[in-house]
Amino acid sequence: MTVAKQLKSRIRARMARTGERYSVARAQVLGTTAGGPVVDAGWTLRGGTDPDAAALAGVLAHRRVTGPDGPLTEPLLLVVGGGLGAGYILWEFAHDDSRIVVLGFSHSWQYYDRRLANTVDRLGLDVAWSRTGGAVGAAAALASTLAAGDPAIIWPDRFHLGYWNLPPFLDGHGGHPVVAYAVADGRVHVDDRNAAPLTVATADLDRARARVGSYKNAMLLVRSRDVVVPADRLRAAVRGGLMATVEQLGGTSTSFALPAWRKWSKLLIDPRAAKGWPTVFADRRGLLRALTGVWEAIEPAGMTGGHLRGVFADGLDEAAAVLDQPALSAEAQRWRAIADRWHDLAETALPVTVPAIGRVRELTATITGAVAEGDAAAGERAAAADELWALRAEHADAPALSEDEVRGVLAAMSGQLAAIVAAESAAVQCLGAVVAE
């Protein structure tokens, strides 16, 4: 038991330090001794990074839907779904004086269903979408699906799921897709990229599914089974996804394309703009929440999978084989270098050298790691969450940084973002040229 606790501590400490996803940190800590995936109620828990692509990859593997040369992996499905996007919004809410930073890193990130819809359509899969308005009907539909042995991709609110241990003021802030794959003893087994069994009380899951109006009780079922996606269909799907990445990132929107990063870079240091950070955070209230939100959104160690540039690079390597275009592997290296730039930005936003901020990172990684460890780690993540939200409340009115340090952080972030814009702009142009060949 002591050895197991020490191992968990090492994995979580690495997550806090590097921003890595649990599965990556675990593999680095264990090296070649890492064991295979856990099978729970006939479902294989494979982990993952991107909620959308990982959920679909798990369902397709379970239903034995493959490509001509093997499984349709999370990185390749990320590419097929449109790959990457960009997004920056700073929300200000008068009712509670909150300032919330929203970052988007995937194609069509502002739509809950767009990427998965594009993915299954491009692959030609037989699927069924449902949106049941009534809670009773929605609960019955999910129960019937699970009773038939079929997994379902659903969109629950994170607060009501319970296992993220979020505070009440985040009730109704939404969530990402997870897979419900079994039910027993009044609890639904869910795959949220966890490596061990994770369950939610049926009533809590029903409430979580009904909480957010824009995707209330949404459910996606894959009906295809024992299917090999034809080679020509897969090639067209991959090429279509790559073109979508080029079009999305290369667009002109200042909220949903690369200009969003350029706008953010300027607003970080502009004292005259109404949405400039020196203006919005002049009283320093909410600044720690904003900076923590930046770190959580960028790093894979957060709830939502992070910047996804590394996963996309892995997808480009697979796309190179599918399309027989080795040049895509060279582009993969370019996106891995960009992933490193995003990590550096996250490090600047939430500097681990400041004790209180370092502790925030440690506790955040502990919660994410404990979610990956499933029900067995419920007590640990609850304790970590209590400390985390108490610490964040303690520094809500002013971050654990001096005014000079804040100015230095924002100036450094601005410069790093400007460099990211230049790097991603060049990478998009190069990718577009390769795809057009």
mmCIF file of C-alpha atoms in Angstrom, residues 76-250:
data_model
loop_
_atom_site.group_PDB
_atom_site.id
_atom_site.type_symbol
_atom_site.label_atom_id
_atom_site.label_comp_id
_atom_site.label_asym_id
_atom_site.label_seq_id
_atom_site.Cartn_x
_atom_site.Cartn_y
_atom_site.Cartn_z
ATOM 1 C CA LEU A 76 -6.160 10.028 -36.107
ATOM 2 C CA LEU A 77 -9.771 10.695 -35.104
ATOM 3 C CA LEU A 78 -8.746 14.153 -33.880
ATOM 4 C CA VAL A 79 -7.413 14.824 -37.390
ATOM 5 C CA VAL A 80 -10.536 13.431 -39.095
ATOM 6 C CA GLY A 81 -12.779 15.603 -36.924
ATOM 7 C CA GLY A 82 -11.083 18.778 -38.116
ATOM 8 C CA GLY A 83 -8.070 18.810 -35.847
ATOM 9 C CA LEU A 84 -7.143 22.108 -34.289
ATOM 10 C CA GLY A 85 -8.780 25.439 -33.671
ATOM 11 C CA ALA A 86 -8.112 28.606 -31.727
ATOM 12 C CA GLY A 87 -10.253 30.621 -29.369
ATOM 13 C CA TYR A 88 -10.057 33.286 -26.707
ATOM 14 C CA ILE A 89 -12.881 34.971 -24.821
ATOM 15 C CA LEU A 90 -12.785 36.911 -21.543
ATOM 16 C CA TRP A 91 -16.215 36.871 -19.922
ATOM 17 C CA GLU A 92 -17.151 39.404 -17.245
ATOM 18 C CA PHE A 93 -20.264 38.786 -15.159
ATOM 19 C CA ALA A 94 -21.706 41.629 -13.119
ATOM 20 C CA HIS A 95 -23.896 39.441 -10.887
ATOM 21 C CA ASP A 96 -20.897 37.959 -9.068
ATOM 22 C CA ASP A 97 -18.076 40.186 -10.347
ATOM 23 C CA SER A 98 -16.377 37.196 -11.969
ATOM 24 C CA ARG A 99 -13.895 37.285 -14.849
ATOM 25 C CA ILE A 100 -13.556 33.990 -16.689
ATOM 26 C CA VAL A 101 -11.057 33.169 -19.426
ATOM 27 C CA VAL A 102 -12.241 30.699 -22.063
ATOM 28 C CA LEU A 103 -9.699 29.141 -24.441
ATOM 29 C CA GLY A 104 -10.511 26.844 -27.354
ATOM 30 C CA PHE A 105 -7.950 24.556 -28.963
ATOM 31 C CA SER A 106 -9.948 22.200 -31.184
ATOM 32 C CA HIS A 107 -11.844 22.657 -34.413
ATOM 33 C CA SER A 108 -15.381 23.988 -33.784
ATOM 34 C CA TRP A 109 -14.700 24.037 -30.049
ATOM 35 C CA GLN A 110 -17.674 26.354 -29.494
ATOM 36 C CA TYR A 111 -20.156 23.653 -30.623
ATOM 37 C CA TYR A 112 -20.665 20.626 -28.410
ATOM 38 C CA ASP A 113 -21.415 18.150 -31.225
ATOM 39 C CA ARG A 114 -19.750 19.532 -34.362
ATOM 40 C CA ARG A 115 -16.469 17.623 -34.220
ATOM 41 C CA LEU A 116 -17.985 14.231 -33.492
ATOM 42 C CA ALA A 117 -20.668 14.774 -36.126
ATOM 43 C CA ASN A 118 -18.018 15.624 -38.719
ATOM 44 C CA THR A 119 -15.907 12.636 -37.703
ATOM 45 C CA VAL A 120 -18.612 9.991 -37.993
ATOM 46 C CA ASP A 121 -19.930 11.547 -41.207
ATOM 47 C CA ARG A 122 -16.516 11.587 -42.875
ATOM 48 C CA LEU A 123 -15.947 7.968 -41.874
ATOM 49 C CA GLY A 124 -19.391 6.916 -43.116
ATOM 50 C CA LEU A 125 -20.432 5.351 -39.806
ATOM 51 C CA ASP A 126 -23.973 4.359 -38.886
ATOM 52 C CA VAL A 127 -24.880 6.429 -35.820
ATOM 53 C CA ALA A 128 -27.930 7.683 -33.968
ATOM 54 C CA TRP A 129 -28.166 11.080 -32.254
ATOM 55 C CA SER A 130 -30.865 11.789 -29.684
ATOM 56 C CA ARG A 131 -32.003 14.765 -27.619
ATOM 57 C CA THR A 132 -34.735 13.746 -25.186
ATOM 58 C CA GLY A 133 -36.332 16.762 -23.505
ATOM 59 C CA GLY A 134 -37.889 14.987 -20.541
ATOM 60 C CA ALA A 135 -35.703 13.663 -17.741
ATOM 61 C CA VAL A 136 -37.690 10.435 -17.402
ATOM 62 C CA GLY A 137 -37.464 9.657 -21.113
ATOM 63 C CA ALA A 138 -33.754 10.474 -21.236
ATOM 64 C CA ALA A 139 -33.016 8.253 -18.245
ATOM 65 C CA ALA A 140 -35.034 5.406 -19.751
ATOM 66 C CA ALA A 141 -33.262 5.742 -23.109
ATOM 67 C CA LEU A 142 -29.821 5.544 -21.504
ATOM 68 C CA ALA A 143 -30.849 2.655 -19.245
ATOM 69 C CA SER A 144 -32.194 0.735 -22.234
ATOM 70 C CA THR A 145 -29.020 1.375 -24.209
ATOM 71 C CA LEU A 146 -26.774 0.136 -21.411
ATOM 72 C CA ALA A 147 -28.996 -2.868 -20.753
ATOM 73 C CA ALA A 148 -28.501 -3.863 -24.391
ATOM 74 C CA GLY A 149 -24.733 -3.754 -23.868
ATOM 75 C CA ASP A 150 -24.218 -0.660 -26.000
ATOM 76 C CA PRO A 151 -21.977 2.230 -24.902
ATOM 77 C CA ALA A 152 -23.269 5.781 -25.293
ATOM 78 C CA ILE A 153 -21.434 9.087 -25.633
ATOM 79 C CA ILE A 154 -23.157 11.671 -23.425
ATOM 80 C CA TRP A 155 -22.578 15.294 -22.342
ATOM 81 C CA PRO A 156 -23.025 15.748 -18.568
ATOM 82 C CA ASP A 157 -22.397 18.873 -16.501
ATOM 83 C CA ARG A 158 -19.120 18.438 -14.598
ATOM 84 C CA PHE A 159 -20.419 19.801 -11.308
ATOM 85 C CA HIS A 160 -23.232 17.276 -11.039
ATOM 86 C CA LEU A 161 -21.002 14.358 -12.025
ATOM 87 C CA GLY A 162 -19.436 14.792 -8.607
ATOM 88 C CA TYR A 163 -16.041 13.236 -9.202
ATOM 89 C CA TRP A 164 -14.415 16.542 -10.200
ATOM 90 C CA ASN A 165 -15.382 17.934 -6.759
ATOM 91 C CA LEU A 166 -16.165 21.389 -8.112
ATOM 92 C CA PRO A 167 -17.606 24.187 -5.941
ATOM 93 C CA PRO A 168 -21.295 25.194 -6.266
ATOM 94 C CA PHE A 169 -20.563 28.370 -8.226
ATOM 95 C CA LEU A 170 -19.524 26.134 -11.159
ATOM 96 C CA ASP A 171 -22.923 24.432 -11.243
ATOM 97 C CA GLY A 172 -24.171 24.525 -14.816
ATOM 98 C CA HIS A 173 -20.903 25.595 -16.447
ATOM 99 C CA GLY A 174 -21.074 22.599 -18.757
ATOM 100 C CA GLY A 175 -18.808 19.696 -19.516
ATOM 101 C CA HIS A 176 -17.203 17.501 -22.134
ATOM 102 C CA PRO A 177 -18.329 14.161 -23.603
ATOM 103 C CA VAL A 178 -17.839 10.946 -21.642
ATOM 104 C CA VAL A 179 -18.809 7.353 -22.396
ATOM 105 C CA ALA A 180 -21.405 5.541 -20.299
ATOM 106 C CA TYR A 181 -20.788 1.821 -20.821
ATOM 107 C CA ALA A 182 -22.440 -0.152 -17.975
ATOM 108 C CA VAL A 183 -24.753 0.165 -14.988
ATOM 109 C CA ALA A 184 -24.808 -1.856 -11.778
ATOM 110 C CA ASP A 185 -26.073 -1.341 -8.232
ATOM 111 C CA GLY A 186 -27.537 2.073 -9.041
ATOM 112 C CA ARG A 187 -24.288 3.433 -10.477
ATOM 113 C CA VAL A 188 -23.257 4.090 -14.079
ATOM 114 C CA HIS A 189 -19.734 3.214 -15.160
ATOM 115 C CA VAL A 190 -18.203 6.066 -17.167
ATOM 116 C CA ASP A 191 -15.075 6.489 -19.250
ATOM 117 C CA ASP A 192 -13.699 10.005 -18.844
ATOM 118 C CA ARG A 193 -10.192 9.009 -19.985
ATOM 119 C CA ASN A 194 -9.704 7.243 -16.646
ATOM 120 C CA ALA A 195 -7.436 4.248 -16.179
ATOM 121 C CA ALA A 196 -9.511 2.507 -13.475
ATOM 122 C CA PRO A 197 -13.270 2.039 -12.932
ATOM 123 C CA LEU A 198 -15.114 5.301 -12.285
ATOM 124 C CA THR A 199 -18.817 5.327 -11.431
ATOM 125 C CA VAL A 200 -21.556 7.907 -10.890
ATOM 126 C CA ALA A 201 -24.873 7.445 -9.096
ATOM 127 C CA THR A 202 -27.607 7.065 -11.698
ATOM 128 C CA ALA A 203 -29.635 9.968 -10.288
ATOM 129 C CA ASP A 204 -26.571 12.243 -10.341
ATOM 130 C CA LEU A 205 -25.783 11.335 -13.934
ATOM 131 C CA ASP A 206 -29.387 11.935 -15.015
ATOM 132 C CA ARG A 207 -29.294 15.352 -13.351
ATOM 133 C CA ALA A 208 -25.927 16.167 -14.927
ATOM 134 C CA ARG A 209 -27.193 15.310 -18.408
ATOM 135 C CA ALA A 210 -30.222 17.561 -18.010
ATOM 136 C CA ARG A 211 -28.420 20.578 -16.553
ATOM 137 C CA VAL A 212 -27.138 22.430 -19.648
ATOM 138 C CA GLY A 213 -29.885 23.569 -21.998
ATOM 139 C CA SER A 214 -27.807 23.761 -25.180
ATOM 140 C CA TYR A 215 -27.103 20.018 -25.123
ATOM 141 C CA LYS A 216 -29.665 18.734 -22.643
ATOM 142 C CA ASN A 217 -29.779 14.909 -22.574
ATOM 143 C CA ALA A 218 -27.758 14.625 -25.802
ATOM 144 C CA MET A 219 -26.603 11.111 -26.657
ATOM 145 C CA LEU A 220 -24.619 9.602 -29.524
ATOM 146 C CA LEU A 221 -24.816 5.892 -30.308
ATOM 147 C CA VAL A 222 -22.565 4.171 -32.838
ATOM 148 C CA ARG A 223 -24.523 1.394 -34.492
ATOM 149 C CA SER A 224 -21.748 0.217 -36.800
ATOM 150 C CA ARG A 225 -20.193 -3.044 -35.647
ATOM 151 C CA ASP A 226 -17.462 -5.292 -37.048
ATOM 152 C CA VAL A 227 -16.789 -2.809 -39.837
ATOM 153 C CA VAL A 228 -13.589 -1.906 -41.676
ATOM 154 C CA VAL A 229 -13.670 1.640 -43.004
ATOM 155 C CA PRO A 230 -12.551 1.350 -46.668
ATOM 156 C CA ALA A 231 -9.128 2.742 -47.498
ATOM 157 C CA ASP A 232 -10.456 5.315 -49.953
ATOM 158 C CA ARG A 233 -13.037 6.488 -47.445
ATOM 159 C CA LEU A 234 -10.403 6.834 -44.731
ATOM 160 C CA ARG A 235 -8.090 8.765 -47.032
ATOM 161 C CA ALA A 236 -10.874 11.178 -47.926
ATOM 162 C CA ALA A 237 -11.807 11.558 -44.238
ATOM 163 C CA VAL A 238 -8.229 12.337 -43.213
ATOM 164 C CA ARG A 239 -7.722 14.792 -46.055
ATOM 165 C CA GLY A 240 -11.039 16.473 -45.272
ATOM 166 C CA GLY A 241 -10.073 16.846 -41.619
ATOM 167 C CA LEU A 242 -6.694 18.348 -42.486
ATOM 168 C CA MET A 243 -8.295 20.837 -44.854
ATOM 169 C CA ALA A 244 -10.714 21.809 -42.084
ATOM 170 C CA THR A 245 -7.784 22.531 -39.751
ATOM 171 C CA VAL A 246 -6.150 24.768 -42.345
ATOM 172 C CA GLU A 247 -9.400 26.611 -43.027
ATOM 173 C CA GLN A 248 -10.288 27.036 -39.345
ATOM 174 C CA LEU A 249 -6.931 28.255 -38.081
ATOM 175 C CA GLY A 250 -6.317 30.312 -41.200
#
